Amino acid sequence: MSDLLEPGRHRAVGLGDDGLWLALLEVERAWLAALVSSGHATDAHLKALTAAIAEGVPLPAPETIESAGSPVVELVRILRAAVGEDAGRHVHRGLTSQDVLDSALMLLAKDALGRADTYLTLTAAALAELARTHRESLMAGRTLTQYAVPITFGLKAAQWLVGVLDARDAIRDCRPDLPAQAGGAAGTRSLLGTLTDAPDAVVDAFAAELGLRSVLPWHTRRTPITRVADVLGEACAAVGVIAGNVLFLGRPEVGEVREGRSAGKGTSSTMPHKANPVLSVLVRSAALQVPPLVGHLHTCSALAVDERPDGAWHAEWPAFTRVLTLTVTALSQTADLVGGLEVDAAAMSRRAQTAAAELLAERGTGTDPADYLGSATAFVDQVLARWDRG
């Protein structure tokens, strides 16, 4: 995807082709390190590979990747040529292409989930401050696009905060479980079994080098991919709700909130006086794009047949990396959006009074919106207590 058509993609630097290539190199290094630790390669072999990687391994030409069907075959050829015949015999020994690529994708996922946690925490802190500040700030509640009973803006911010904290919890549950992949040609570790009586120990060492879990091969059991996509999809949904609300509440005819302003932000090519809510627009865009990608990954998972998939695995790659980059970008943008959000509590109060007059006059009761808040402030306090507990 072109950076020209994905504004903000620089926020996810390292999760695209450049980051994937580095992750592939790290997987090959970690595997050789595991072979060394188990006595099936030497320190000299590992030093040769480490030096070759440090010198820089350029991305292969697209046509060579197409010829093999994945980038790993060309990666192995390049590395073996770089380290010489002796060390080259041990590079990639006992692995298959899917092992390397799947493990590399898990490294990218680990990075993306870590960044997502950071951005969600920043967003949560800003939302907690909004909820605390506006705990009793009256605003019109709206259901099915129409005025309903009054609420407070603190409650709205607190509900956004719950969504963000739930998404962060899901990410924190997922991140420690990311697995390495090491099954060999058909998921049996057959070649590795000819090298050692303890193949699981080699895989354990390999996973530890990468900071991933050692598990059974998962070539056609794609839960690790779909689980990451699911939690990132949840995060995108949470911030999509925030962006959608800000877009509505920021309309000139509503005017209850506004994105923070800065020089050059939100400018129009034809109407210089405008200040478009660009962060909200971009976050909403990501929230619309990610769910179909998550669904696509579940479809690929269901079609992962035999011992190695014939196309379903390949169809995961662009969708999975798009989920990573779109989500990290959107969460970073949301942290900026919420951190700079301007709230017009007076405008909210005026509209709450108008809405209350229309709705409550029919009941023959008073029209003070504060009399109809129910448990709104108590709910805010509950959410803030959760945030304060950490």
Short mmCIF file of N, CA, C and O in Angstrom, two decimals, residues 152-204:
data_model
loop_
_atom_site.label_atom_id
_atom_site.label_comp_id
_atom_site.label_asym_id
_atom_site.label_seq_id
_atom_site.Cartn_x
_atom_site.Cartn_y
_atom_site.Cartn_z
N THR A 152 -24.03 12.76 31.06
CA THR A 152 -22.92 13.69 31.23
C THR A 152 -21.83 13.33 30.23
O THR A 152 -21.73 12.18 29.81
N PHE A 153 -21.05 14.34 29.87
CA PHE A 153 -19.94 14.03 28.98
C PHE A 153 -18.92 13.14 29.68
O PHE A 153 -18.24 12.33 29.06
N GLY A 154 -18.86 13.27 31.01
CA GLY A 154 -17.99 12.37 31.76
C GLY A 154 -18.36 10.92 31.57
O GLY A 154 -17.49 10.05 31.45
N LEU A 155 -19.67 10.63 31.50
CA LEU A 155 -20.11 9.27 31.28
C LEU A 155 -19.73 8.80 29.87
O LEU A 155 -19.29 7.66 29.68
N LYS A 156 -19.89 9.67 28.89
CA LYS A 156 -19.53 9.29 27.52
C LYS A 156 -18.04 8.97 27.46
O LYS A 156 -17.63 7.94 26.88
N ALA A 157 -17.21 9.81 28.05
CA ALA A 157 -15.77 9.56 28.06
C ALA A 157 -15.45 8.29 28.84
O ALA A 157 -14.54 7.53 28.46
N ALA A 158 -16.19 8.03 29.91
CA ALA A 158 -15.95 6.82 30.70
C ALA A 158 -16.30 5.57 29.90
O ALA A 158 -15.61 4.55 29.99
N GLN A 159 -17.38 5.63 29.12
CA GLN A 159 -17.72 4.49 28.27
C GLN A 159 -16.65 4.26 27.20
O GLN A 159 -16.31 3.11 26.89
N TRP A 160 -16.14 5.33 26.63
CA TRP A 160 -15.02 5.18 25.69
C TRP A 160 -13.84 4.51 26.40
O TRP A 160 -13.16 3.65 25.84
N LEU A 161 -13.61 4.95 27.64
CA LEU A 161 -12.48 4.42 28.41
C LEU A 161 -12.63 2.93 28.66
O LEU A 161 -11.65 2.17 28.56
N VAL A 162 -13.83 2.47 28.96
CA VAL A 162 -14.05 1.03 29.17
C VAL A 162 -13.68 0.25 27.92
O VAL A 162 -13.01 -0.79 27.99
N GLY A 163 -14.11 0.74 26.76
CA GLY A 163 -13.77 0.06 25.51
C GLY A 163 -12.27 -0.02 25.29
O GLY A 163 -11.74 -1.06 24.86
N VAL A 164 -11.58 1.06 25.60
CA VAL A 164 -10.12 1.09 25.43
C VAL A 164 -9.44 0.15 26.42
O VAL A 164 -8.51 -0.59 26.06
N LEU A 165 -9.89 0.15 27.67
CA LEU A 165 -9.27 -0.73 28.67
C LEU A 165 -9.55 -2.19 28.37
O LEU A 165 -8.67 -3.06 28.55
N ASP A 166 -10.75 -2.50 27.90
CA ASP A 166 -11.05 -3.88 27.53
C ASP A 166 -10.15 -4.34 26.38
O ASP A 166 -9.64 -5.48 26.38
N ALA A 167 -9.95 -3.46 25.41
CA ALA A 167 -9.08 -3.80 24.27
C ALA A 167 -7.64 -3.98 24.75
O ALA A 167 -6.94 -4.91 24.29
N ARG A 168 -7.20 -3.14 25.66
CA ARG A 168 -5.83 -3.27 26.17
C ARG A 168 -5.67 -4.57 26.96
O ARG A 168 -4.64 -5.25 26.84
N ASP A 169 -6.68 -4.94 27.73
CA ASP A 169 -6.61 -6.21 28.47
C ASP A 169 -6.49 -7.39 27.51
O ASP A 169 -5.72 -8.33 27.76
N ALA A 170 -7.27 -7.35 26.43
CA ALA A 170 -7.21 -8.44 25.45
C ALA A 170 -5.83 -8.53 24.81
O ALA A 170 -5.29 -9.63 24.59
N ILE A 171 -5.24 -7.39 24.52
CA ILE A 171 -3.89 -7.36 23.94
C ILE A 171 -2.87 -7.90 24.93
O ILE A 171 -1.97 -8.68 24.57
N ARG A 172 -3.01 -7.53 26.18
CA ARG A 172 -2.06 -8.01 27.20
C ARG A 172 -2.19 -9.51 27.44
O ARG A 172 -1.21 -10.18 27.79
N ASP A 173 -3.39 -10.04 27.27
CA ASP A 173 -3.56 -11.49 27.39
C ASP A 173 -2.95 -12.22 26.20
O ASP A 173 -2.44 -13.34 26.34
N CYS A 174 -3.01 -11.59 25.03
CA CYS A 174 -2.56 -12.24 23.80
C CYS A 174 -1.04 -12.21 23.64
O CYS A 174 -0.44 -13.20 23.23
N ARG A 175 -0.42 -11.10 23.98
CA ARG A 175 0.99 -10.89 23.63
C ARG A 175 1.94 -11.94 24.21
O ARG A 175 2.84 -12.41 23.50
N PRO A 176 1.78 -12.38 25.46
CA PRO A 176 2.73 -13.39 25.99
C PRO A 176 2.56 -14.77 25.35
O PRO A 176 3.42 -15.63 25.53
N ASP A 177 1.46 -15.01 24.65
CA ASP A 177 1.18 -16.33 24.09
C ASP A 177 1.62 -16.50 22.65
O ASP A 177 1.38 -17.54 22.05
N LEU A 178 2.26 -15.51 22.08
CA LEU A 178 2.64 -15.61 20.67
C LEU A 178 3.66 -16.73 20.49
O LEU A 178 4.68 -16.76 21.16
N PRO A 179 3.41 -17.64 19.54
CA PRO A 179 4.28 -18.81 19.40
C PRO A 179 5.28 -18.71 18.25
O PRO A 179 5.02 -18.05 17.24
N ALA A 180 6.40 -19.36 18.42
CA ALA A 180 7.31 -19.60 17.30
C ALA A 180 6.75 -20.75 16.46
O ALA A 180 5.90 -21.52 16.93
N GLN A 181 7.20 -20.82 15.23
CA GLN A 181 6.80 -21.92 14.34
C GLN A 181 8.05 -22.72 13.97
O GLN A 181 9.05 -22.14 13.53
N ALA A 182 8.01 -24.02 14.19
CA ALA A 182 9.15 -24.88 13.83
C ALA A 182 8.66 -26.30 13.65
O ALA A 182 8.78 -27.13 14.55
N GLY A 183 8.11 -26.56 12.46
CA GLY A 183 7.55 -27.88 12.21
C GLY A 183 8.27 -28.66 11.13
O GLY A 183 8.06 -29.86 10.99
N GLY A 184 9.11 -27.96 10.34
CA GLY A 184 9.75 -28.65 9.24
C GLY A 184 8.79 -28.89 8.09
O GLY A 184 7.69 -28.34 8.05
N ALA A 185 9.19 -29.75 7.18
CA ALA A 185 8.50 -29.90 5.90
C ALA A 185 7.01 -30.20 6.02
O ALA A 185 6.20 -29.67 5.27
N ALA A 186 6.62 -31.07 6.95
CA ALA A 186 5.21 -31.45 7.06
C ALA A 186 4.72 -31.40 8.50
O ALA A 186 3.79 -32.11 8.88
N GLY A 187 5.36 -30.57 9.31
CA GLY A 187 4.91 -30.40 10.68
C GLY A 187 5.31 -31.50 11.64
O GLY A 187 4.75 -31.61 12.74
N THR A 188 6.30 -32.32 11.25
CA THR A 188 6.74 -33.43 12.12
C THR A 188 8.16 -33.24 12.65
O THR A 188 8.65 -34.08 13.40
N ARG A 189 8.85 -32.18 12.22
CA ARG A 189 10.25 -31.96 12.59
C ARG A 189 11.12 -33.16 12.21
O ARG A 189 12.01 -33.57 12.96
N SER A 190 10.84 -33.66 11.03
CA SER A 190 11.50 -34.91 10.61
C SER A 190 13.01 -34.75 10.47
O SER A 190 13.78 -35.59 10.97
N LEU A 191 13.48 -33.69 9.80
CA LEU A 191 14.92 -33.52 9.63
C LEU A 191 15.59 -33.23 10.96
O LEU A 191 16.67 -33.75 11.26
N LEU A 192 14.92 -32.41 11.78
CA LEU A 192 15.48 -32.12 13.09
C LEU A 192 15.61 -33.40 13.91
O LEU A 192 16.57 -33.58 14.67
N GLY A 193 14.66 -34.32 13.71
CA GLY A 193 14.71 -35.59 14.43
C GLY A 193 15.88 -36.46 14.04
O GLY A 193 16.31 -37.33 14.82
N THR A 194 16.42 -36.24 12.84
CA THR A 194 17.61 -37.01 12.44
C THR A 194 18.88 -36.41 13.03
O THR A 194 19.93 -37.05 13.04
N LEU A 195 18.80 -35.16 13.48
CA LEU A 195 19.97 -34.49 14.04
C LEU A 195 20.13 -34.74 15.53
O LEU A 195 21.24 -34.75 16.06
N THR A 196 19.00 -34.90 16.22
CA THR A 196 19.06 -34.95 17.68
C THR A 196 17.95 -35.83 18.23
O THR A 196 16.88 -35.96 17.62
N ASP A 197 18.20 -36.42 19.39
CA ASP A 197 17.17 -37.18 20.09
C ASP A 197 16.25 -36.27 20.89
O ASP A 197 15.26 -36.75 21.46
N ALA A 198 16.59 -35.00 20.95
CA ALA A 198 15.78 -34.06 21.74
C ALA A 198 15.40 -32.85 20.88
O ALA A 198 15.83 -31.72 21.14
N PRO A 199 14.59 -33.06 19.83
CA PRO A 199 14.22 -31.93 18.96
C PRO A 199 13.47 -30.84 19.68
O PRO A 199 13.61 -29.65 19.35
N ASP A 200 12.67 -31.22 20.69
CA ASP A 200 11.90 -30.21 21.41
C ASP A 200 12.82 -29.21 22.13
O ASP A 200 12.49 -28.03 22.26
N ALA A 201 13.98 -29.69 22.58
CA ALA A 201 14.92 -28.79 23.27
C ALA A 201 15.46 -27.74 22.31
O ALA A 201 15.67 -26.58 22.69
N VAL A 202 15.69 -28.13 21.06
CA VAL A 202 16.15 -27.17 20.06
C VAL A 202 15.08 -26.12 19.82
O VAL A 202 15.36 -24.91 19.75
N VAL A 203 13.85 -26.56 19.68
CA VAL A 203 12.74 -25.62 19.44
C VAL A 203 12.55 -24.71 20.65
O VAL A 203 12.27 -23.52 20.50
N ASP A 204 12.70 -25.28 21.84
CA ASP A 204 12.59 -24.43 23.04
C ASP A 204 13.64 -23.33 23.03
O ASP A 204 13.35 -22.17 23.36
#
